[in-house]
Coordinates of C-alpha atoms in Angstrom, one line a residue:
X1 CA -49.6 -8.5 22.0
X2 CA -45.9 -7.7 21.1
X3 CA -45.1 -6.3 17.6
X4 CA -43.1 -8.4 15.2
X5 CA -39.4 -7.4 14.9
X6 CA -38.6 -5.9 11.6
X7 CA -36.3 -7.6 9.1
X8 CA -34.5 -4.3 8.4
X9 CA -31.8 -3.3 10.6
X10 CA -32.7 -0.2 13.0
X11 CA -31.7 3.2 12.0
X12 CA -28.7 3.9 14.1
X13 CA -29.4 6.6 17.1
X14 CA -26.1 8.9 16.2
X15 CA -26.4 11.7 14.0
X16 CA -22.9 10.9 12.7
X17 CA -23.5 7.4 11.9
X18 CA -26.8 8.6 10.0
X19 CA -24.9 11.1 8.3
X20 CA -21.9 8.7 7.5
X21 CA -24.3 6.1 6.2
X22 CA -26.2 9.0 4.4
X23 CA -23.0 9.9 2.5
X24 CA -21.8 6.4 1.8
X25 CA -25.8 5.5 0.4
X26 CA -25.2 8.6 -1.7
X27 CA -22.0 7.7 -3.1
X28 CA -22.8 4.2 -3.9
X29 CA -25.8 5.6 -5.6
X30 CA -23.4 7.6 -7.9
X31 CA -21.1 4.8 -8.4
X32 CA -23.9 2.5 -9.5
X33 CA -25.5 5.4 -12.0
X34 CA -21.9 5.7 -13.1
X35 CA -21.5 1.9 -14.1
X36 CA -25.0 2.1 -15.4
X37 CA -23.8 5.4 -17.9
X38 CA -20.6 3.4 -18.7
X39 CA -22.6 0.1 -19.5
X40 CA -24.9 1.8 -21.4
X41 CA -22.0 3.7 -23.4
X42 CA -20.3 0.3 -24.0
X43 CA -23.6 -0.9 -25.4
X44 CA -23.6 2.1 -27.9
X45 CA -20.0 1.5 -28.9
X46 CA -21.1 -2.3 -29.4
X47 CA -24.0 -1.0 -31.6
X48 CA -21.6 1.0 -33.9
X49 CA -19.5 -2.0 -34.0
X50 CA -22.1 -4.1 -35.5
X51 CA -23.5 -1.5 -37.8
X52 CA -19.7 -0.6 -39.0
X53 CA -17.5 -3.0 -41.4
X54 CA -15.2 -4.0 -38.6
X55 CA -16.5 -7.7 -37.9
X56 CA -16.8 -8.2 -41.4
X57 CA -13.1 -6.8 -42.1
X58 CA -11.8 -9.0 -39.1
X59 CA -13.5 -12.1 -40.3
X60 CA -12.2 -11.4 -43.7
X61 CA -8.2 -10.8 -42.5
X62 CA -8.5 -13.9 -40.5
X63 CA -9.6 -16.1 -43.3
X64 CA -6.8 -14.7 -45.7
X65 CA -4.4 -14.9 -42.9
X66 CA -5.3 -18.6 -42.1
X67 CA -5.3 -19.6 -45.9
X68 CA -1.8 -17.6 -46.7
X69 CA 1.3 -19.4 -46.6
X70 CA 3.4 -18.1 -43.5
X71 CA 6.1 -16.5 -45.5
X72 CA 2.9 -14.2 -47.0
X73 CA 1.5 -13.5 -43.4
X74 CA 3.9 -10.9 -42.3
X75 CA 3.5 -8.9 -45.6
X76 CA -0.4 -9.3 -45.1
X77 CA -0.1 -7.7 -41.5
X78 CA 1.9 -4.8 -42.6
X79 CA -0.2 -4.2 -45.8
X80 CA -3.1 -4.3 -43.0
X81 CA -1.5 -1.7 -40.5
X82 CA -3.1 1.5 -40.8
X83 CA -3.6 4.6 -38.4
X84 CA -6.2 2.9 -36.3
X85 CA -5.9 -0.9 -37.2
X86 CA -3.4 -3.4 -36.8
X87 CA -3.0 -7.1 -36.2
X88 CA -0.4 -9.2 -34.8
X89 CA 0.2 -13.1 -34.8
X90 CA 1.3 -13.9 -30.9
X91 CA 2.0 -17.1 -28.6
X92 CA 0.6 -16.1 -25.5
X93 CA -3.1 -15.8 -25.2
X94 CA -4.5 -12.9 -24.1
X95 CA -5.2 -12.0 -20.2
X96 CA -8.1 -14.0 -19.0
X97 CA -11.0 -11.7 -18.3
X98 CA -15.3 -11.9 -17.9
X99 CA -16.5 -10.5 -21.0
X100 CA -19.4 -8.0 -20.5
X101 CA -22.9 -8.7 -22.4
X102 CA -21.9 -6.3 -25.0
X103 CA -18.6 -8.0 -25.7
X104 CA -19.9 -11.4 -25.5
X105 CA -22.8 -10.4 -28.4
X106 CA -19.8 -9.3 -30.5
X107 CA -17.6 -12.4 -29.8
X108 CA -20.6 -14.4 -31.1
X109 CA -21.2 -12.5 -34.1
X110 CA -17.8 -12.8 -35.2
X111 CA -17.5 -16.3 -34.5
X112 CA -20.6 -16.6 -36.9
X113 CA -18.9 -14.8 -39.4
X114 CA -15.7 -17.4 -39.2
X115 CA -17.8 -19.9 -39.7
X116 CA -15.9 -23.1 -41.5
X117 CA -12.7 -21.9 -40.6
X118 CA -10.4 -23.9 -38.0
X119 CA -10.3 -21.4 -35.2
X120 CA -11.5 -21.4 -31.4
X121 CA -14.0 -19.1 -29.9
X122 CA -13.0 -15.2 -30.4
X123 CA -12.4 -13.3 -27.2
X124 CA -13.3 -9.5 -27.7
X125 CA -12.4 -6.7 -25.5
X126 CA -13.9 -2.8 -25.7
X127 CA -10.6 -0.5 -24.4
X128 CA -11.2 3.0 -23.7
X129 CA -8.2 4.3 -25.5
X130 CA -7.4 4.3 -29.2
X131 CA -5.5 0.8 -30.4
X132 CA -1.7 1.2 -30.0
X133 CA -0.9 0.9 -33.5
X134 CA 1.0 3.6 -34.6
X135 CA 2.7 6.7 -33.7
X136 CA 0.5 8.6 -31.6
X137 CA 1.2 11.9 -33.1
X138 CA -0.3 10.2 -36.2
X139 CA -3.7 9.6 -34.6
X140 CA -5.0 13.0 -35.1
X141 CA -3.8 16.8 -35.2
X142 CA -6.8 17.2 -32.5
X143 CA -6.0 15.8 -29.1
X144 CA -9.7 15.7 -28.4
X145 CA -9.9 12.8 -30.5
X146 CA -8.6 10.7 -28.3
X147 CA -11.4 10.8 -26.3
X148 CA -13.6 10.1 -29.4
X149 CA -11.8 6.7 -30.4
X150 CA -12.1 3.4 -28.6
X151 CA -10.3 0.4 -29.0
X152 CA -11.9 -2.9 -30.5
X153 CA -9.5 -5.6 -29.4
X154 CA -10.4 -9.2 -31.4
X155 CA -8.2 -12.3 -30.1
X156 CA -8.8 -15.3 -32.0
X157 CA -7.3 -18.9 -31.1
X158 CA -5.5 -20.6 -34.2
X159 CA -4.9 -24.2 -34.9
X160 CA -1.6 -24.3 -34.2
X161 CA -1.9 -22.9 -30.6
X162 CA -0.9 -19.2 -31.4
X163 CA -3.4 -16.5 -31.2
X164 CA -4.2 -13.8 -34.0
X165 CA -4.7 -10.2 -32.3
X166 CA -6.6 -7.5 -34.4
X167 CA -6.8 -3.9 -33.1
X168 CA -9.2 -1.5 -34.7
X169 CA -10.1 1.9 -33.7
X170 CA -13.8 2.8 -33.4
X171 CA -15.1 6.1 -33.6
X172 CA -17.9 7.1 -30.7
X173 CA -19.8 10.2 -30.0
X174 CA -17.9 12.3 -27.4
X175 CA -18.6 11.0 -23.3
X176 CA -20.6 14.3 -22.8
X177 CA -23.2 13.6 -25.6
X178 CA -26.6 14.9 -24.9
X179 CA -27.5 11.2 -23.8
X180 CA -24.7 10.8 -21.4
X181 CA -24.8 14.6 -20.0
X182 CA -28.5 14.1 -19.5
X183 CA -28.2 10.6 -17.8
X184 CA -25.1 12.0 -15.6
X185 CA -27.5 14.9 -14.3
X186 CA -30.1 12.7 -13.6
X187 CA -27.9 10.6 -11.3
X188 CA -26.5 13.6 -9.7
X189 CA -29.8 15.0 -8.7
X190 CA -31.2 11.8 -7.7
X191 CA -27.7 11.6 -5.1
X192 CA -28.0 15.2 -4.2
X193 CA -32.1 14.9 -3.6
X194 CA -31.2 11.8 -1.2
X195 CA -28.9 13.3 0.9
X196 CA -30.6 16.6 1.2
X197 CA -33.9 14.7 2.2
X198 CA -32.0 12.6 4.5
X199 CA -30.0 15.6 6.1
X200 CA -33.4 17.7 6.5
X201 CA -35.1 15.1 8.1
X202 CA -32.1 14.9 10.5
X203 CA -31.9 18.4 11.3
X204 CA -35.4 18.8 11.7
X205 CA -35.2 18.2 15.5
X206 CA -32.3 21.0 15.6
X207 CA -34.4 23.5 13.8
X208 CA -37.3 23.1 16.4
X209 CA -34.8 23.4 19.4
X210 CA -33.4 26.7 17.7
X211 CA -36.9 27.9 17.3
X212 CA -37.7 27.3 20.8
X213 CA -34.7 29.2 21.8
X214 CA -35.5 32.0 20.1
X215 CA -39.1 32.2 21.6
X216 CA -37.6 31.5 25.0
X217 CA -35.3 34.5 24.6
X218 CA -38.4 36.5 23.5
X219 CA -39.9 35.4 26.9
X220 CA -42.5 33.2 25.3
X221 CA -44.3 30.4 27.4
X222 CA -43.0 27.3 26.2
X223 CA -44.3 23.7 26.5
X224 CA -41.6 20.9 26.9
X225 CA -40.1 20.1 23.6
X226 CA -40.7 16.5 22.0
X227 CA -37.4 14.1 22.7
X228 CA -36.7 12.7 19.1
X229 CA -34.4 12.5 16.4
X230 CA -30.5 11.3 16.5
X231 CA -29.1 10.6 20.0
X232 CA -27.0 14.1 20.1
X233 CA -30.4 15.9 19.3
X234 CA -32.1 14.0 22.0
X235 CA -29.4 14.6 24.5
X236 CA -29.5 18.3 23.9
X237 CA -33.1 18.7 23.7
X238 CA -33.4 17.0 27.0
X239 CA -30.8 19.6 28.4
X240 CA -32.8 22.4 26.9
X241 CA -36.0 21.4 28.5
X242 CA -34.4 20.9 32.0
X243 CA -32.8 24.2 31.6
X244 CA -36.1 25.9 30.8
X245 CA -38.0 24.2 33.6
X246 CA -35.1 25.3 36.0
X247 CA -34.9 28.6 34.9
X248 CA -38.6 29.3 35.0
X249 CA -38.8 28.0 38.3
X250 CA -36.1 30.5 39.3
X251 CA -37.7 33.6 38.1
X252 CA -40.7 32.6 39.6
X253 CA -39.2 32.0 43.1
X254 CA -37.3 35.0 42.8
X255 CA -40.6 37.2 41.6
X256 CA -42.7 35.8 44.4
X257 CA -40.1 36.5 47.0
X258 CA -39.9 40.3 45.7
X259 CA -43.8 40.2 45.9
X260 CA -44.0 38.7 49.5
X261 CA -41.2 41.3 50.8
X262 CA -43.2 44.4 48.9
X263 CA -46.3 43.0 50.3
X264 CA -45.2 42.4 53.9
X265 CA -43.8 45.8 53.7
X266 CA -47.2 47.7 53.4
X267 CA -48.4 46.9 56.9
X268 CA -45.0 48.3 58.8
X269 CA -45.5 51.3 56.5
X270 CA -49.3 52.0 57.4
X271 CA -48.2 51.7 61.2
X272 CA -45.4 54.0 60.5
X273 CA -47.8 56.4 58.7
X274 CA -50.0 56.5 61.4
X275 CA -47.5 57.3 64.0
X276 CA -45.9 60.0 62.0
X277 CA -49.4 61.8 62.1
X278 CA -48.7 62.2 65.9
X279 CA -45.4 64.3 65.5
X280 CA -45.6 67.8 66.5
X281 CA -43.0 69.5 64.5
X282 CA -44.9 70.1 61.0
X283 CA -41.9 70.0 59.0
X284 CA -40.4 66.7 60.5
X285 CA -43.8 64.9 60.1
X286 CA -44.3 66.0 56.6
X287 CA -40.9 65.0 55.5
X288 CA -41.2 61.8 57.2
X289 CA -45.0 60.9 55.8
X290 CA -43.4 61.9 52.4
X291 CA -40.9 59.0 52.7
X292 CA -43.0 56.6 54.0
X293 CA -45.4 57.5 50.9
X294 CA -42.8 57.3 48.7
X295 CA -41.8 53.7 50.0
X296 CA -45.3 52.6 50.0
X297 CA -45.7 53.7 46.3
X298 CA -42.3 51.9 45.6
X299 CA -44.0 48.6 47.0
X300 CA -47.0 49.0 45.2
X301 CA -45.4 49.3 42.0
X302 CA -42.9 46.3 42.8
X303 CA -46.2 44.5 43.5
X304 CA -47.8 45.2 40.2
X305 CA -44.7 44.2 38.2
X306 CA -44.2 41.1 39.8
X307 CA -47.9 40.1 39.6
X308 CA -47.5 40.9 35.9
X309 CA -44.6 38.8 35.1
X310 CA -45.7 35.9 37.5
X311 CA -49.2 35.9 35.6
X312 CA -47.6 36.2 32.0
X313 CA -49.9 36.7 29.4
X314 CA -50.1 34.5 26.2
X315 CA -48.6 36.1 22.7
X316 CA -51.2 37.1 20.2
X317 CA -51.2 39.0 16.8
X318 CA -52.4 42.7 16.7
X319 CA -51.9 45.6 14.8
X320 CA -49.5 47.7 16.7
X321 CA -50.6 51.3 14.7
X322 CA -54.2 50.5 16.9
X323 CA -52.1 49.6 20.0
X324 CA -50.2 52.8 20.0
X325 CA -53.6 54.7 19.1
X326 CA -55.0 53.3 22.4
X327 CA -52.1 54.4 24.5
X328 CA -52.1 57.9 23.5
X329 CA -55.7 58.6 23.7
X330 CA -55.5 57.1 27.5
X331 CA -53.1 60.5 27.8
X332 CA -55.5 62.9 25.6
X333 CA -58.3 62.0 27.9
X334 CA -56.0 63.3 30.8
X335 CA -55.1 66.6 28.5
X336 CA -51.9 65.6 27.8
X337 CA -50.2 66.8 24.5
X338 CA -49.5 63.8 22.2
X339 CA -49.2 63.8 18.6
X340 CA -49.1 61.1 16.2
X341 CA -46.7 60.4 13.3
X342 CA -46.9 58.0 10.5
X343 CA -49.0 54.8 11.7
X344 CA -48.7 52.5 9.0
X345 CA -50.7 49.0 10.0
X346 CA -48.3 46.5 11.5
X347 CA -49.6 42.9 12.5
X348 CA -47.3 41.9 15.2
X349 CA -47.3 38.8 17.5
X350 CA -47.0 40.3 21.0
X351 CA -47.9 40.2 24.2
X352 CA -50.2 43.5 24.0
X353 CA -50.8 44.4 27.8
X354 CA -46.8 44.2 28.6
X355 CA -46.0 45.9 25.4
X356 CA -48.7 48.6 26.0
X357 CA -47.3 49.3 29.3
X358 CA -43.9 49.5 27.9
X359 CA -45.0 52.2 25.5
X360 CA -47.2 53.9 28.2
X361 CA -44.1 54.4 30.4
X362 CA -42.0 55.9 27.4
X363 CA -44.8 58.4 26.5
X364 CA -45.4 59.6 30.1
X365 CA -41.5 59.9 30.0
X366 CA -41.6 62.1 27.4
X367 CA -44.7 64.3 28.8
X368 CA -42.8 64.6 32.3
X369 CA -39.7 66.0 30.8
X370 CA -40.5 67.4 27.6
X371 CA -44.3 68.5 28.0
X372 CA -45.5 67.0 24.9
X373 CA -44.7 63.5 23.1
X374 CA -44.8 62.6 19.4
X375 CA -45.0 58.9 18.5
X376 CA -44.2 57.3 15.2
X377 CA -44.2 53.8 13.8
X378 CA -42.0 52.3 10.9
X379 CA -40.2 49.4 9.4
X380 CA -36.7 49.6 8.3
X381 CA -33.9 46.9 8.0
X382 CA -36.1 44.0 9.0
X383 CA -37.2 45.8 12.3
X384 CA -40.4 47.5 13.5
X385 CA -39.6 50.7 15.0
X386 CA -41.8 53.1 17.4
X387 CA -40.0 56.3 18.1
X388 CA -41.4 58.3 20.9
X389 CA -39.9 62.0 20.8
X390 CA -40.1 65.0 22.8
X391 CA -38.8 68.7 23.5
X392 CA -37.2 68.4 27.0
X393 CA -33.7 69.3 28.0
X394 CA -32.1 65.6 26.9
X395 CA -29.9 63.4 28.9
X396 CA -25.8 63.6 29.3
X397 CA -24.4 61.0 26.8
X398 CA -22.7 59.6 29.9
X399 CA -25.8 59.3 32.1
X400 CA -28.0 57.6 29.1
X401 CA -27.5 54.2 30.3
X402 CA -27.9 55.0 33.9
X403 CA -31.3 55.9 33.0
X404 CA -32.2 52.2 32.5
X405 CA -31.2 51.2 36.1
X406 CA -34.2 50.5 38.6
X407 CA -35.0 53.2 41.1
X408 CA -32.2 55.5 39.5
X409 CA -33.7 59.0 38.6
X410 CA -32.0 61.4 36.7
X411 CA -34.2 64.3 38.1
X412 CA -32.5 65.7 40.9
X413 CA -35.2 66.3 43.3
X414 CA -37.0 63.4 45.2
X415 CA -40.2 64.3 44.3
X416 CA -42.2 61.7 42.7
X417 CA -44.6 64.0 40.7
X418 CA -41.5 65.1 38.9
X419 CA -38.9 62.6 38.9
X420 CA -41.0 59.5 39.2
X421 CA -39.7 56.1 40.8
X422 CA -37.2 55.4 38.5
X423 CA -38.6 51.9 37.2
X424 CA -40.1 53.2 33.8
X425 CA -37.5 52.6 31.5
X426 CA -36.4 49.9 33.5
X427 CA -39.6 48.0 33.1
X428 CA -39.8 49.1 29.4
X429 CA -36.6 47.9 28.6
X430 CA -37.4 44.2 30.4
X431 CA -40.7 44.0 28.3
X432 CA -38.9 45.1 24.9
X433 CA -36.2 42.6 25.6
X434 CA -38.5 39.8 26.4
X435 CA -40.0 40.3 23.2
X436 CA -36.7 39.9 21.4
X437 CA -36.4 43.4 20.9
X438 CA -34.0 46.7 21.9
X439 CA -34.7 50.2 23.7
X440 CA -32.7 52.8 23.3
X441 CA -32.3 56.7 24.2
X442 CA -30.8 58.9 21.5
X443 CA -30.6 62.8 22.3
X444 CA -31.8 64.7 19.3
X445 CA -30.3 67.4 17.5
X446 CA -31.0 70.9 18.8
X447 CA -33.4 69.7 21.7
X448 CA -35.1 66.7 22.9
X449 CA -34.6 63.0 23.4
X450 CA -35.9 60.3 21.2
X451 CA -36.9 56.7 22.5
X452 CA -36.6 54.0 19.9
X453 CA -38.4 50.8 20.5
X454 CA -37.1 48.1 17.8
X455 CA -38.8 44.9 17.7
X456 CA -37.8 42.2 15.2
X457 CA -39.7 41.9 12.3
X458 CA -41.4 38.4 11.8

């Protein structure tokens, strides 16, 4: 059963069009609010005119002028003239315009006051400026009075075809009166709230995309994002999903290839070791066997690393202080010297097995090259910092970055017992980067090295 088409036009797919429509709607809302404020102000002016003597004075002046001889009319008009009032008999009718509801109300009241006179229906107009009746310098010494005085113009058709035009000044409260200020504030807040709600709703997909990008940078497993929002954002989200799929497939393929190579090398290495045992020269045999054992260890380490990467664990919240205690306890069981510094409780979402491996590699390096390790945890500058210190000889400044390269061993011997494989720091940094953090080595003053594992605070 097909759904009935909506009577409303569909929301445009383009983000640009949506924002333009939102801004235009907000401007229209502000204009409507301003019109309502002005109409409300005009109603207030009309009320002040009704409760003043303006209408009776206008009716009285009209009655006097109509009943006076023509040669007396100019004298009466001159006598009526004041700072905010003036009158004139003109031959041309006023410009045609539609009176507002407030003006029609005033015109009706004035017409009733003119009952019995031979005049037509009066026309009135409320002007936003004072009446032009006197020298502008005489209006008031305070220029702010200009904003507190409006003009009330009355045009009354006479029986001879001429028009009597009477202008009066009306005192009004300043525009920024409490009522007007409240009305303007409410209309502005309504427009701002409307624009904010629309913009936030239209950029929600962008925020989701930014969050997914951040999680992808930390190496977390992501599900494809839902395609929603404006056309530009939907296209970007689709491109992100495609990129994520291709990138994940590329990494998996390379890891499987590396694992396959390492796995396939184990059989020929085992064969070589067996054949090496038949070499009569003890020195040559031991050297070859040591080399084969080193290659075998490298293959096993590579296999373990690729298995861990392919079968990536889920992110779960853990207490980093407990995780550090678990790692250091492993070394204490082997009689290694490990000291614990400050370990405040620090809940943190991470992949605990991978992070423990990175920390284990750092502690192992500290023990291997410094004899002992000191581990501490702190939070500073929006980061969680795990530091591992030793009392070893340190590393020359120009070789620190080389220490993070895979299979690079700064220890001069080729003994794996003292120099390792050269994978520990490389793996540790990869794991930390996958968590969105950083790993650095710093030579301590005097003697020793400090490894700083920094994770972004969440």
